[in-house]
PDB file of C-alpha atoms in Angstrom:
ATOM      1  CA  UNK A   1       7.098  24.215  -2.391  1.00 66.00           C
ATOM      2  CA  UNK A   2       4.373  21.692  -1.762  1.00 83.00           C
ATOM      3  CA  UNK A   3       4.348  18.348  -3.841  1.00 92.00           C
ATOM      4  CA  UNK A   4       1.377  16.147  -4.552  1.00 96.00           C
ATOM      5  CA  UNK A   5       0.865  12.798  -5.968  1.00 98.00           C
ATOM      6  CA  UNK A   6      -2.235  10.454  -6.596  1.00 99.00           C
ATOM      7  CA  UNK A   7      -1.900   6.985  -5.330  1.00 99.00           C
ATOM      8  CA  UNK A   8      -4.614   4.450  -6.471  1.00 99.00           C
ATOM      9  CA  UNK A   9      -5.174   1.577  -4.060  1.00 99.00           C
ATOM     10  CA  UNK A  10      -6.743  -1.654  -5.059  1.00 99.00           C
ATOM     11  CA  UNK A  11      -6.905  -5.039  -3.289  1.00 99.00           C
ATOM     12  CA  UNK A  12      -8.493  -8.505  -2.985  1.00 99.00           C
ATOM     13  CA  UNK A  13      -9.221  -8.826  -6.677  1.00 99.00           C
ATOM     14  CA  UNK A  14      -9.450 -12.675  -6.485  1.00 97.00           C
ATOM     15  CA  UNK A  15      -9.134 -13.092 -10.269  1.00 96.00           C
ATOM     16  CA  UNK A  16     -11.680 -15.114 -11.931  1.00 87.00           C
ATOM     17  CA  UNK A  17     -12.614 -17.248 -13.682  1.00 78.00           C
ATOM     18  CA  UNK A  18     -10.143 -19.959 -12.579  1.00 72.00           C
ATOM     19  CA  UNK A  19      -9.459 -22.941 -14.785  1.00 72.00           C
ATOM     20  CA  UNK A  20      -6.746 -25.548 -15.250  1.00 66.00           C
ATOM     21  CA  UNK A  21      -6.958 -27.025 -11.742  1.00 70.00           C
ATOM     22  CA  UNK A  22      -4.667 -30.170 -11.670  1.00 68.00           C
ATOM     23  CA  UNK A  23      -5.354 -32.968  -9.266  1.00 61.00           C
ATOM     24  CA  UNK A  24      -1.696 -33.040  -8.199  1.00 67.00           C
ATOM     25  CA  UNK A  25      -2.072 -29.603  -6.674  1.00 68.00           C
ATOM     26  CA  UNK A  26      -5.035 -30.353  -4.509  1.00 75.00           C
ATOM     27  CA  UNK A  27      -4.014 -30.876  -0.925  1.00 77.00           C
ATOM     28  CA  UNK A  28      -6.525 -30.689   1.886  1.00 78.00           C
ATOM     29  CA  UNK A  29      -6.590 -26.882   2.109  1.00 89.00           C
ATOM     30  CA  UNK A  30      -6.567 -26.244  -1.640  1.00 86.00           C
ATOM     31  CA  UNK A  31      -9.315 -28.902  -2.053  1.00 82.00           C
ATOM     32  CA  UNK A  32     -11.535 -27.184   0.644  1.00 87.00           C
ATOM     33  CA  UNK A  33     -10.779 -23.802  -0.987  1.00 85.00           C
ATOM     34  CA  UNK A  34     -11.709 -25.097  -4.368  1.00 81.00           C
ATOM     35  CA  UNK A  35     -15.044 -26.333  -3.115  1.00 86.00           C
ATOM     36  CA  UNK A  36     -15.671 -22.816  -1.570  1.00 87.00           C
ATOM     37  CA  UNK A  37     -14.613 -21.110  -4.869  1.00 87.00           C
ATOM     38  CA  UNK A  38     -17.204 -23.287  -6.684  1.00 88.00           C
ATOM     39  CA  UNK A  39     -19.964 -22.777  -4.229  1.00 89.00           C
ATOM     40  CA  UNK A  40     -19.512 -19.013  -3.492  1.00 86.00           C
ATOM     41  CA  UNK A  41     -16.372 -17.123  -4.479  1.00 88.00           C
ATOM     42  CA  UNK A  42     -16.805 -17.547  -8.221  1.00 90.00           C
ATOM     43  CA  UNK A  43     -20.321 -16.047  -8.002  1.00 91.00           C
ATOM     44  CA  UNK A  44     -19.128 -13.011  -5.942  1.00 95.00           C
ATOM     45  CA  UNK A  45     -15.947 -12.115  -7.793  1.00 96.00           C
ATOM     46  CA  UNK A  46     -16.311 -11.287 -11.552  1.00 96.00           C
ATOM     47  CA  UNK A  47     -13.676 -10.249 -13.975  1.00 96.00           C
ATOM     48  CA  UNK A  48     -16.100  -8.006 -15.729  1.00 96.00           C
ATOM     49  CA  UNK A  49     -16.589  -6.006 -12.491  1.00 97.00           C
ATOM     50  CA  UNK A  50     -12.894  -5.650 -11.890  1.00 98.00           C
ATOM     51  CA  UNK A  51     -12.331  -4.588 -15.538  1.00 98.00           C
ATOM     52  CA  UNK A  52     -14.770  -1.718 -14.988  1.00 98.00           C
ATOM     53  CA  UNK A  53     -12.930  -0.744 -11.798  1.00 99.00           C
ATOM     54  CA  UNK A  54      -9.476  -0.835 -13.453  1.00 99.00           C
ATOM     55  CA  UNK A  55     -10.625   1.132 -16.439  1.00 99.00           C
ATOM     56  CA  UNK A  56     -11.913   3.926 -14.185  1.00 99.00           C
ATOM     57  CA  UNK A  57      -8.811   3.775 -12.123  1.00 99.00           C
ATOM     58  CA  UNK A  58      -6.548   4.193 -15.150  1.00 99.00           C
ATOM     59  CA  UNK A  59      -8.664   6.882 -16.581  1.00 99.00           C
ATOM     60  CA  UNK A  60      -7.744   8.972 -13.444  1.00 99.00           C
ATOM     61  CA  UNK A  61      -4.123   8.615 -14.431  1.00 99.00           C
ATOM     62  CA  UNK A  62      -2.819   7.931 -10.938  1.00 99.00           C
ATOM     63  CA  UNK A  63       1.005   8.497 -10.394  1.00 99.00           C
ATOM     64  CA  UNK A  64       1.260   5.035  -8.920  1.00 99.00           C
ATOM     65  CA  UNK A  65      -0.858   1.956  -8.055  1.00 99.00           C
ATOM     66  CA  UNK A  66      -0.796  -0.020  -4.843  1.00 99.00           C
ATOM     67  CA  UNK A  67      -2.105  -3.617  -4.882  1.00 99.00           C
ATOM     68  CA  UNK A  68      -2.446  -4.969  -1.328  1.00 99.00           C
ATOM     69  CA  UNK A  69      -2.706  -8.662  -2.033  1.00 98.00           C
ATOM     70  CA  UNK A  70      -5.088 -11.474  -2.706  1.00 99.00           C
ATOM     71  CA  UNK A  71      -4.632 -11.363  -6.424  1.00 99.00           C
ATOM     72  CA  UNK A  72      -5.791 -14.853  -6.727  1.00 97.00           C
ATOM     73  CA  UNK A  73      -7.584 -17.625  -4.844  1.00 96.00           C
ATOM     74  CA  UNK A  74      -5.922 -20.947  -4.289  1.00 93.00           C
ATOM     75  CA  UNK A  75      -2.216 -20.333  -5.064  1.00 92.00           C
ATOM     76  CA  UNK A  76      -2.269 -22.415  -8.337  1.00 91.00           C
ATOM     77  CA  UNK A  77       0.311 -21.942 -11.203  1.00 92.00           C
ATOM     78  CA  UNK A  78      -2.250 -21.003 -13.685  1.00 92.00           C
ATOM     79  CA  UNK A  79      -3.383 -18.314 -11.176  1.00 94.00           C
ATOM     80  CA  UNK A  80       0.052 -16.940 -10.774  1.00 95.00           C
ATOM     81  CA  UNK A  81       0.347 -16.714 -14.499  1.00 95.00           C
ATOM     82  CA  UNK A  82      -3.037 -15.081 -14.945  1.00 96.00           C
ATOM     83  CA  UNK A  83      -2.218 -12.529 -12.155  1.00 98.00           C
ATOM     84  CA  UNK A  84       1.135 -11.756 -13.791  1.00 98.00           C
ATOM     85  CA  UNK A  85      -0.710 -10.920 -17.113  1.00 98.00           C
ATOM     86  CA  UNK A  86      -3.221  -8.780 -15.222  1.00 98.00           C
ATOM     87  CA  UNK A  87      -0.367  -6.849 -13.565  1.00 99.00           C
ATOM     88  CA  UNK A  88       1.233  -6.182 -16.906  1.00 98.00           C
ATOM     89  CA  UNK A  89      -2.094  -4.830 -18.180  1.00 98.00           C
ATOM     90  CA  UNK A  90      -2.454  -2.268 -15.345  1.00 98.00           C
ATOM     91  CA  UNK A  91       1.088  -0.922 -15.314  1.00 99.00           C
ATOM     92  CA  UNK A  92       4.800  -1.472 -15.423  1.00 98.00           C
ATOM     93  CA  UNK A  93       6.650  -2.500 -12.300  1.00 98.00           C
ATOM     94  CA  UNK A  94       7.883   1.037 -11.861  1.00 98.00           C
ATOM     95  CA  UNK A  95       4.230   2.201 -11.783  1.00 99.00           C
ATOM     96  CA  UNK A  96       2.724  -0.616  -9.709  1.00 99.00           C
ATOM     97  CA  UNK A  97       3.730  -1.921  -6.271  1.00 99.00           C
ATOM     98  CA  UNK A  98       2.419  -5.208  -4.798  1.00 99.00           C
ATOM     99  CA  UNK A  99       2.481  -6.879  -1.456  1.00 99.00           C
ATOM    100  CA  UNK A 100       1.137 -10.546  -1.273  1.00 98.00           C
ATOM    101  CA  UNK A 101      -1.932 -11.639   0.517  1.00 98.00           C
ATOM    102  CA  UNK A 102      -2.929 -15.065   2.333  1.00 98.00           C
ATOM    103  CA  UNK A 103      -4.462 -16.345  -1.014  1.00 97.00           C
ATOM    104  CA  UNK A 104      -1.288 -15.442  -2.774  1.00 97.00           C
ATOM    105  CA  UNK A 105       0.895 -17.545  -0.244  1.00 96.00           C
ATOM    106  CA  UNK A 106      -1.804 -20.119   0.248  1.00 92.00           C
ATOM    107  CA  UNK A 107      -0.291 -23.448   0.965  1.00 83.00           C
ATOM    108  CA  UNK A 108       2.768 -25.426  -0.268  1.00 77.00           C
ATOM    109  CA  UNK A 109       3.304 -25.724  -4.049  1.00 79.00           C
ATOM    110  CA  UNK A 110       6.372 -27.812  -5.003  1.00 76.00           C
ATOM    111  CA  UNK A 111       8.701 -26.894  -7.741  1.00 80.00           C
ATOM    112  CA  UNK A 112       6.821 -23.669  -8.591  1.00 87.00           C
ATOM    113  CA  UNK A 113       8.105 -20.034  -8.139  1.00 93.00           C
ATOM    114  CA  UNK A 114       4.661 -18.926  -6.887  1.00 93.00           C
ATOM    115  CA  UNK A 115       4.522 -15.119  -6.018  1.00 96.00           C
ATOM    116  CA  UNK A 116       8.244 -14.877  -7.222  1.00 95.00           C
ATOM    117  CA  UNK A 117       6.569 -14.388 -10.721  1.00 96.00           C
ATOM    118  CA  UNK A 118       5.657 -10.919  -9.470  1.00 98.00           C
ATOM    119  CA  UNK A 119       9.215 -10.156  -8.024  1.00 96.00           C
ATOM    120  CA  UNK A 120       9.462  -7.136 -10.306  1.00 97.00           C
ATOM    121  CA  UNK A 121       6.519  -5.530  -8.590  1.00 98.00           C
ATOM    122  CA  UNK A 122       7.691  -6.400  -4.998  1.00 98.00           C
ATOM    123  CA  UNK A 123      11.229  -5.161  -4.873  1.00 96.00           C
ATOM    124  CA  UNK A 124      12.865  -1.774  -4.159  1.00 97.00           C
ATOM    125  CA  UNK A 125      13.329   0.905  -6.823  1.00 97.00           C
ATOM    126  CA  UNK A 126      16.875   2.371  -7.469  1.00 96.00           C
ATOM    127  CA  UNK A 127      16.360   4.914  -4.838  1.00 97.00           C
ATOM    128  CA  UNK A 128      15.153   2.469  -2.285  1.00 97.00           C
ATOM    129  CA  UNK A 129      18.034   0.039  -2.933  1.00 95.00           C
ATOM    130  CA  UNK A 130      20.081   1.644  -0.008  1.00 94.00           C
ATOM    131  CA  UNK A 131      17.376   0.518   2.384  1.00 91.00           C
ATOM    132  CA  UNK A 132      16.943  -3.004   0.997  1.00 85.00           C
ATOM    133  CA  UNK A 133      17.232  -5.889   3.481  1.00 81.00           C
ATOM    134  CA  UNK A 134      19.943  -8.409   3.330  1.00 74.00           C
ATOM    135  CA  UNK A 135      19.375 -11.336   0.801  1.00 69.00           C
ATOM    136  CA  UNK A 136      17.499 -13.575   0.795  1.00 72.00           C
ATOM    137  CA  UNK A 137      15.156 -11.263   2.677  1.00 75.00           C
ATOM    138  CA  UNK A 138      12.763  -9.472   0.385  1.00 91.00           C
ATOM    139  CA  UNK A 139      10.609  -7.449   2.796  1.00 97.00           C
ATOM    140  CA  UNK A 140      10.134  -4.703   3.853  1.00 98.00           C
ATOM    141  CA  UNK A 141      11.127  -2.902   0.556  1.00 97.00           C
ATOM    142  CA  UNK A 142      10.929   0.781  -0.235  1.00 98.00           C
ATOM    143  CA  UNK A 143       9.957   2.770  -3.264  1.00 98.00           C
ATOM    144  CA  UNK A 144       9.849   6.465  -3.786  1.00 98.00           C
ATOM    145  CA  UNK A 145       7.116   8.261  -5.615  1.00 98.00           C
ATOM    146  CA  UNK A 146       7.627  12.055  -5.398  1.00 97.00           C
ATOM    147  CA  UNK A 147       7.214  13.079  -1.752  1.00 97.00           C
ATOM    148  CA  UNK A 148       6.149   9.419  -0.748  1.00 98.00           C
ATOM    149  CA  UNK A 149       7.916   6.497   0.367  1.00 98.00           C
ATOM    150  CA  UNK A 150       5.944   3.264  -0.166  1.00 99.00           C
ATOM    151  CA  UNK A 151       6.980   0.650   2.295  1.00 99.00           C
ATOM    152  CA  UNK A 152       6.057  -2.935   1.332  1.00 98.00           C
ATOM    153  CA  UNK A 153       5.403  -5.355   4.247  1.00 99.00           C
ATOM    154  CA  UNK A 154       4.566  -9.147   3.803  1.00 98.00           C
ATOM    155  CA  UNK A 155       1.878 -10.370   6.133  1.00 99.00           C
ATOM    156  CA  UNK A 156       1.104 -13.608   4.149  1.00 98.00           C
ATOM    157  CA  UNK A 157       2.189 -17.063   5.577  1.00 97.00           C
ATOM    158  CA  UNK A 158       0.998 -20.441   4.903  1.00 95.00           C
ATOM    159  CA  UNK A 159      -1.842 -21.527   7.275  1.00 95.00           C
ATOM    160  CA  UNK A 160      -3.877 -24.634   7.873  1.00 94.00           C
ATOM    161  CA  UNK A 161      -7.362 -25.096   6.452  1.00 95.00           C
ATOM    162  CA  UNK A 162      -9.934 -22.518   7.631  1.00 94.00           C
ATOM    163  CA  UNK A 163      -7.238 -20.042   8.722  1.00 97.00           C
ATOM    164  CA  UNK A 164      -6.457 -16.834   6.965  1.00 97.00           C
ATOM    165  CA  UNK A 165      -4.378 -15.258   9.565  1.00 98.00           C
ATOM    166  CA  UNK A 166      -1.164 -13.386   8.879  1.00 99.00           C
ATOM    167  CA  UNK A 167       2.129 -12.710  10.625  1.00 99.00           C
ATOM    168  CA  UNK A 168       4.912 -10.086   9.893  1.00 99.00           C
ATOM    169  CA  UNK A 169       7.446 -11.846  11.876  1.00 98.00           C
ATOM    170  CA  UNK A 170      10.403 -10.524  14.088  1.00 97.00           C
ATOM    171  CA  UNK A 171      12.911 -10.093  11.412  1.00 96.00           C
ATOM    172  CA  UNK A 172      10.582  -7.845   9.262  1.00 97.00           C
ATOM    173  CA  UNK A 173       9.454  -5.987  12.268  1.00 98.00           C
ATOM    174  CA  UNK A 174      12.963  -5.221  13.354  1.00 97.00           C
ATOM    175  CA  UNK A 175      13.787  -3.962   9.863  1.00 96.00           C
ATOM    176  CA  UNK A 176      10.667  -1.794   9.894  1.00 98.00           C
ATOM    177  CA  UNK A 177      11.612  -0.329  13.200  1.00 98.00           C
ATOM    178  CA  UNK A 178      14.962   0.818  11.766  1.00 97.00           C
ATOM    179  CA  UNK A 179      13.430   1.786   8.537  1.00 97.00           C
ATOM    180  CA  UNK A 180      10.634   4.295   9.612  1.00 97.00           C
ATOM    181  CA  UNK A 181      13.066   6.775  11.446  1.00 97.00           C
ATOM    182  CA  UNK A 182      15.413   6.732   8.471  1.00 97.00           C
ATOM    183  CA  UNK A 183      12.658   7.734   5.989  1.00 97.00           C
ATOM    184  CA  UNK A 184      11.344  10.369   8.485  1.00 95.00           C
ATOM    185  CA  UNK A 185      14.855  11.891   8.546  1.00 96.00           C
ATOM    186  CA  UNK A 186      14.645  12.004   4.733  1.00 95.00           C
ATOM    187  CA  UNK A 187      11.482  14.105   5.005  1.00 95.00           C
ATOM    188  CA  UNK A 188       9.217  11.759   3.160  1.00 97.00           C
ATOM    189  CA  UNK A 189       5.667  10.732   3.727  1.00 97.00           C
ATOM    190  CA  UNK A 190       5.762   7.137   4.788  1.00 98.00           C
ATOM    191  CA  UNK A 191       2.997   4.896   3.449  1.00 99.00           C
ATOM    192  CA  UNK A 192       2.937   1.335   4.687  1.00 99.00           C
ATOM    193  CA  UNK A 193       1.409  -1.291   2.403  1.00 99.00           C
ATOM    194  CA  UNK A 194       0.204  -4.477   4.041  1.00 99.00           C
ATOM    195  CA  UNK A 195      -2.475  -7.070   3.340  1.00 99.00           C
ATOM    196  CA  UNK A 196      -3.785  -7.854   6.688  1.00 99.00           C
ATOM    197  CA  UNK A 197      -5.208  -5.084   8.874  1.00 99.00           C
ATOM    198  CA  UNK A 198      -2.372  -4.007  11.185  1.00 98.00           C
ATOM    199  CA  UNK A 199      -3.920  -3.312  14.583  1.00 97.00           C
ATOM    200  CA  UNK A 200      -5.377  -5.787  17.178  1.00 97.00           C
ATOM    201  CA  UNK A 201      -9.119  -6.400  16.864  1.00 96.00           C
ATOM    202  CA  UNK A 202      -9.446  -5.575  13.123  1.00 97.00           C
ATOM    203  CA  UNK A 203     -10.326  -8.992  12.007  1.00 98.00           C
ATOM    204  CA  UNK A 204     -11.391 -12.173  13.948  1.00 97.00           C
ATOM    205  CA  UNK A 205      -8.745 -14.492  15.474  1.00 97.00           C
ATOM    206  CA  UNK A 206      -8.572 -16.855  12.538  1.00 97.00           C
ATOM    207  CA  UNK A 207      -8.183 -14.096  10.009  1.00 98.00           C
ATOM    208  CA  UNK A 208      -6.174 -11.488  12.053  1.00 98.00           C
ATOM    209  CA  UNK A 209      -2.569 -10.498  12.068  1.00 99.00           C
ATOM    210  CA  UNK A 210      -1.006 -12.753  14.711  1.00 98.00           C
ATOM    211  CA  UNK A 211       1.599 -10.093  15.617  1.00 99.00           C
ATOM    212  CA  UNK A 212      -0.601  -7.104  15.378  1.00 98.00           C
ATOM    213  CA  UNK A 213       0.259  -5.912  18.901  1.00 98.00           C
ATOM    214  CA  UNK A 214       4.063  -6.002  18.225  1.00 98.00           C
ATOM    215  CA  UNK A 215       3.435  -4.244  14.760  1.00 98.00           C
ATOM    216  CA  UNK A 216       1.257  -1.560  16.314  1.00 97.00           C
ATOM    217  CA  UNK A 217       3.962  -0.910  18.877  1.00 95.00           C
ATOM    218  CA  UNK A 218       6.434  -0.160  16.276  1.00 97.00           C
ATOM    219  CA  UNK A 219       3.995   2.197  14.437  1.00 96.00           C
ATOM    220  CA  UNK A 220       3.285   3.787  17.828  1.00 94.00           C
ATOM    221  CA  UNK A 221       7.020   4.355  18.482  1.00 94.00           C
ATOM    222  CA  UNK A 222       8.293   5.300  15.066  1.00 95.00           C
ATOM    223  CA  UNK A 223       5.295   6.611  13.252  1.00 95.00           C
ATOM    224  CA  UNK A 224       3.903   6.556   9.694  1.00 97.00           C
ATOM    225  CA  UNK A 225       1.751   8.962   7.762  1.00 97.00           C
ATOM    226  CA  UNK A 226      -0.432   6.377   6.376  1.00 98.00           C
ATOM    227  CA  UNK A 227      -1.043   2.583   6.368  1.00 99.00           C
ATOM    228  CA  UNK A 228      -3.049   0.840   3.523  1.00 99.00           C
ATOM    229  CA  UNK A 229      -4.389  -2.799   3.763  1.00 99.00           C
ATOM    230  CA  UNK A 230      -7.042  -4.989   2.299  1.00 99.00           C
ATOM    231  CA  UNK A 231      -8.102  -8.502   3.532  1.00 99.00           C
ATOM    232  CA  UNK A 232     -11.514  -7.626   5.056  1.00 98.00           C
ATOM    233  CA  UNK A 233     -13.260  -6.815   1.835  1.00 98.00           C
ATOM    234  CA  UNK A 234     -14.892  -3.725   3.362  1.00 98.00           C
ATOM    235  CA  UNK A 235     -13.922  -0.118   3.440  1.00 98.00           C
ATOM    236  CA  UNK A 236     -12.433   1.142   6.697  1.00 98.00           C
ATOM    237  CA  UNK A 237     -10.940   4.317   8.095  1.00 98.00           C
ATOM    238  CA  UNK A 238      -9.374   4.263  11.508  1.00 96.00           C
ATOM    239  CA  UNK A 239      -6.895   6.595  13.254  1.00 94.00           C
ATOM    240  CA  UNK A 240      -4.175   5.079  15.379  1.00 93.00           C
ATOM    241  CA  UNK A 241      -2.902   7.289  18.110  1.00 82.00           C
ATOM    242  CA  UNK A 242       0.868   7.307  18.751  1.00 77.00           C
ATOM    243  CA  UNK A 243       2.436   7.057  22.159  1.00 64.00           C
ATOM    244  CA  UNK A 244       2.178  10.455  23.949  1.00 62.00           C
ATOM    245  CA  UNK A 245       5.840  10.393  25.026  1.00 59.00           C
ATOM    246  CA  UNK A 246       7.241  10.132  21.471  1.00 62.00           C
ATOM    247  CA  UNK A 247       4.845  12.817  20.127  1.00 64.00           C
ATOM    248  CA  UNK A 248       3.859  12.957  16.389  1.00 69.00           C
ATOM    249  CA  UNK A 249       0.700  12.825  14.594  1.00 80.00           C
ATOM    250  CA  UNK A 250      -1.917  10.031  14.750  1.00 92.00           C
ATOM    251  CA  UNK A 251      -1.816   7.404  11.890  1.00 96.00           C
ATOM    252  CA  UNK A 252      -4.627   6.971   9.507  1.00 97.00           C
ATOM    253  CA  UNK A 253      -5.222   3.273   8.747  1.00 98.00           C
ATOM    254  CA  UNK A 254      -7.210   2.774   5.506  1.00 99.00           C
ATOM    255  CA  UNK A 255      -8.596  -0.548   4.253  1.00 99.00           C
ATOM    256  CA  UNK A 256     -10.244  -0.790   0.924  1.00 99.00           C
ATOM    257  CA  UNK A 257     -12.936  -3.284  -0.251  1.00 99.00           C
ATOM    258  CA  UNK A 258     -12.432  -5.850  -2.912  1.00 99.00           C
ATOM    259  CA  UNK A 259     -11.989  -4.655  -6.430  1.00 99.00           C
ATOM    260  CA  UNK A 260     -13.965  -7.322  -7.938  1.00 98.00           C
ATOM    261  CA  UNK A 261     -17.155  -8.044  -6.173  1.00 98.00           C
ATOM    262  CA  UNK A 262     -20.101  -8.082  -8.575  1.00 96.00           C
ATOM    263  CA  UNK A 263     -22.765  -9.549  -6.445  1.00 92.00           C
ATOM    264  CA  UNK A 264     -23.475  -8.401  -2.851  1.00 83.00           C
ATOM    265  CA  UNK A 265     -22.231 -10.950  -0.358  1.00 82.00           C
ATOM    266  CA  UNK A 266     -22.659 -10.499   3.392  1.00 86.00           C
ATOM    267  CA  UNK A 267     -21.502  -7.016   4.209  1.00 91.00           C
ATOM    268  CA  UNK A 268     -19.168  -6.671   1.213  1.00 96.00           C
ATOM    269  CA  UNK A 269     -19.793  -3.726  -1.135  1.00 97.00           C
ATOM    270  CA  UNK A 270     -19.534  -4.014  -4.869  1.00 98.00           C
ATOM    271  CA  UNK A 271     -16.065  -3.667  -6.439  1.00 98.00           C
ATOM    272  CA  UNK A 272     -14.190  -0.532  -5.345  1.00 98.00           C
ATOM    273  CA  UNK A 273     -10.887   1.229  -5.198  1.00 99.00           C
ATOM    274  CA  UNK A 274      -9.427   4.325  -3.547  1.00 99.00           C
ATOM    275  CA  UNK A 275      -7.650   7.347  -5.098  1.00 99.00           C
ATOM    276  CA  UNK A 276      -5.382   9.031  -2.487  1.00 99.00           C
ATOM    277  CA  UNK A 277      -4.272  12.552  -3.170  1.00 99.00           C
ATOM    278  CA  UNK A 278      -1.185  12.993  -1.070  1.00 98.00           C
ATOM    279  CA  UNK A 279       0.535  16.364  -0.616  1.00 97.00           C
ATOM    280  CA  UNK A 280       3.580  17.310   1.318  1.00 94.00           C
ATOM    281  CA  UNK A 281       2.941  20.927   2.391  1.00 92.00           C
ATOM    282  CA  UNK A 282       5.505  23.630   2.482  1.00 90.00           C
ATOM    283  CA  UNK A 283       6.004  23.089   6.183  1.00 90.00           C
ATOM    284  CA  UNK A 284       6.325  19.352   5.790  1.00 87.00           C
ATOM    285  CA  UNK A 285       3.084  18.167   6.693  1.00 91.00           C
ATOM    286  CA  UNK A 286       1.099  15.322   5.021  1.00 95.00           C
ATOM    287  CA  UNK A 287      -2.221  16.371   3.637  1.00 96.00           C
ATOM    288  CA  UNK A 288      -4.175  13.231   2.524  1.00 98.00           C
ATOM    289  CA  UNK A 289      -7.473  13.157   0.733  1.00 98.00           C
ATOM    290  CA  UNK A 290      -9.206   9.888  -0.004  1.00 99.00           C
ATOM    291  CA  UNK A 291     -11.777   9.286  -2.809  1.00 99.00           C
ATOM    292  CA  UNK A 292     -13.523   6.011  -2.919  1.00 99.00           C
ATOM    293  CA  UNK A 293     -14.995   4.996  -6.377  1.00 99.00           C
ATOM    294  CA  UNK A 294     -16.993   1.886  -6.890  1.00 98.00           C
ATOM    295  CA  UNK A 295     -19.545  -0.153  -9.116  1.00 98.00           C
ATOM    296  CA  UNK A 296     -23.016   1.092  -9.151  1.00 96.00           C
ATOM    297  CA  UNK A 297     -25.000  -1.971 -10.093  1.00 88.00           C
ATOM    298  CA  UNK A 298     -27.976   0.094 -11.409  1.00 90.00           C
ATOM    299  CA  UNK A 299     -26.007   1.546 -14.249  1.00 90.00           C
ATOM    300  CA  UNK A 300     -23.129  -0.972 -14.349  1.00 91.00           C
ATOM    301  CA  UNK A 301     -20.821   2.003 -14.067  1.00 96.00           C
ATOM    302  CA  UNK A 302     -18.101   3.252 -11.664  1.00 98.00           C
ATOM    303  CA  UNK A 303     -19.171   6.295  -9.574  1.00 98.00           C
ATOM    304  CA  UNK A 304     -17.803   8.151  -6.521  1.00 98.00           C
ATOM    305  CA  UNK A 305     -18.823   6.618  -3.405  1.00 98.00           C
ATOM    306  CA  UNK A 306     -17.242   8.761  -0.742  1.00 98.00           C
ATOM    307  CA  UNK A 307     -14.679  11.595  -0.363  1.00 98.00           C
ATOM    308  CA  UNK A 308     -13.009  12.585   2.747  1.00 97.00           C
ATOM    309  CA  UNK A 309     -10.014  14.568   4.083  1.00 97.00           C
ATOM    310  CA  UNK A 310      -7.917  12.057   6.025  1.00 96.00           C
ATOM    311  CA  UNK A 311      -5.316  14.538   7.510  1.00 90.00           C
TER     312      UNK A 311
END
């Protein structure tokens, strides 16, 4: 018997407006980021646009929601609190899965839990506990939604000013290499969630995943049925071919644009999200259909932007 779920994917919401910036938190990177926020980002990302996107997303009643990072801007306590409230508004931790982005793990912040406030959204469910990494490691974690195994990978690391690069790291990569075959043996559709685009060349060097080559090698060897990411603020669909000697299907890599853009900026479209209809067919294949919905500025409404059969 075939099984189907609908997974909503939203990313890079950069919650705004931002208030309560304390001088004690403004190191060099955060100060430069705040200047950029005042000059540009606050005019681009609007909460009103995000609210329209979220309302439309929730109206479609997805089985689960994936949020692939950059919920906030400068990694400030007031922002973490606002993002926690927003997460509670869109769903409970058993209905929403989060992985952090580079703006969520921005730069050092002493005596503050930071993204740990969102821990309930970034941990395995009861089924996935058997795959959990040894403490204190948190990633990768696994959650099951029907025939789908969601695999949360953290690519966010602190970086110097003007750098938004990411890194998965050797420990996470080793855990992922062990995890992917285990989930395949369970007959599940493996969906990897990560903030940075996972393949070499998908972002400029200062914004790229530093160990993309190593990560893509793991994907090539062990496979996945889908990888979802954010970071670039544009929609993207790529197909990553696995190694011929290991066989298996190619892997769709889908990036979603920012969910909160209210004013056109460079090549970034207005706020969007994806609805992924994922089916495990009777013969075990993954059939994935992606519908992109986004803001139409003329009517100030959310409309269907694109629809495509991914696999």
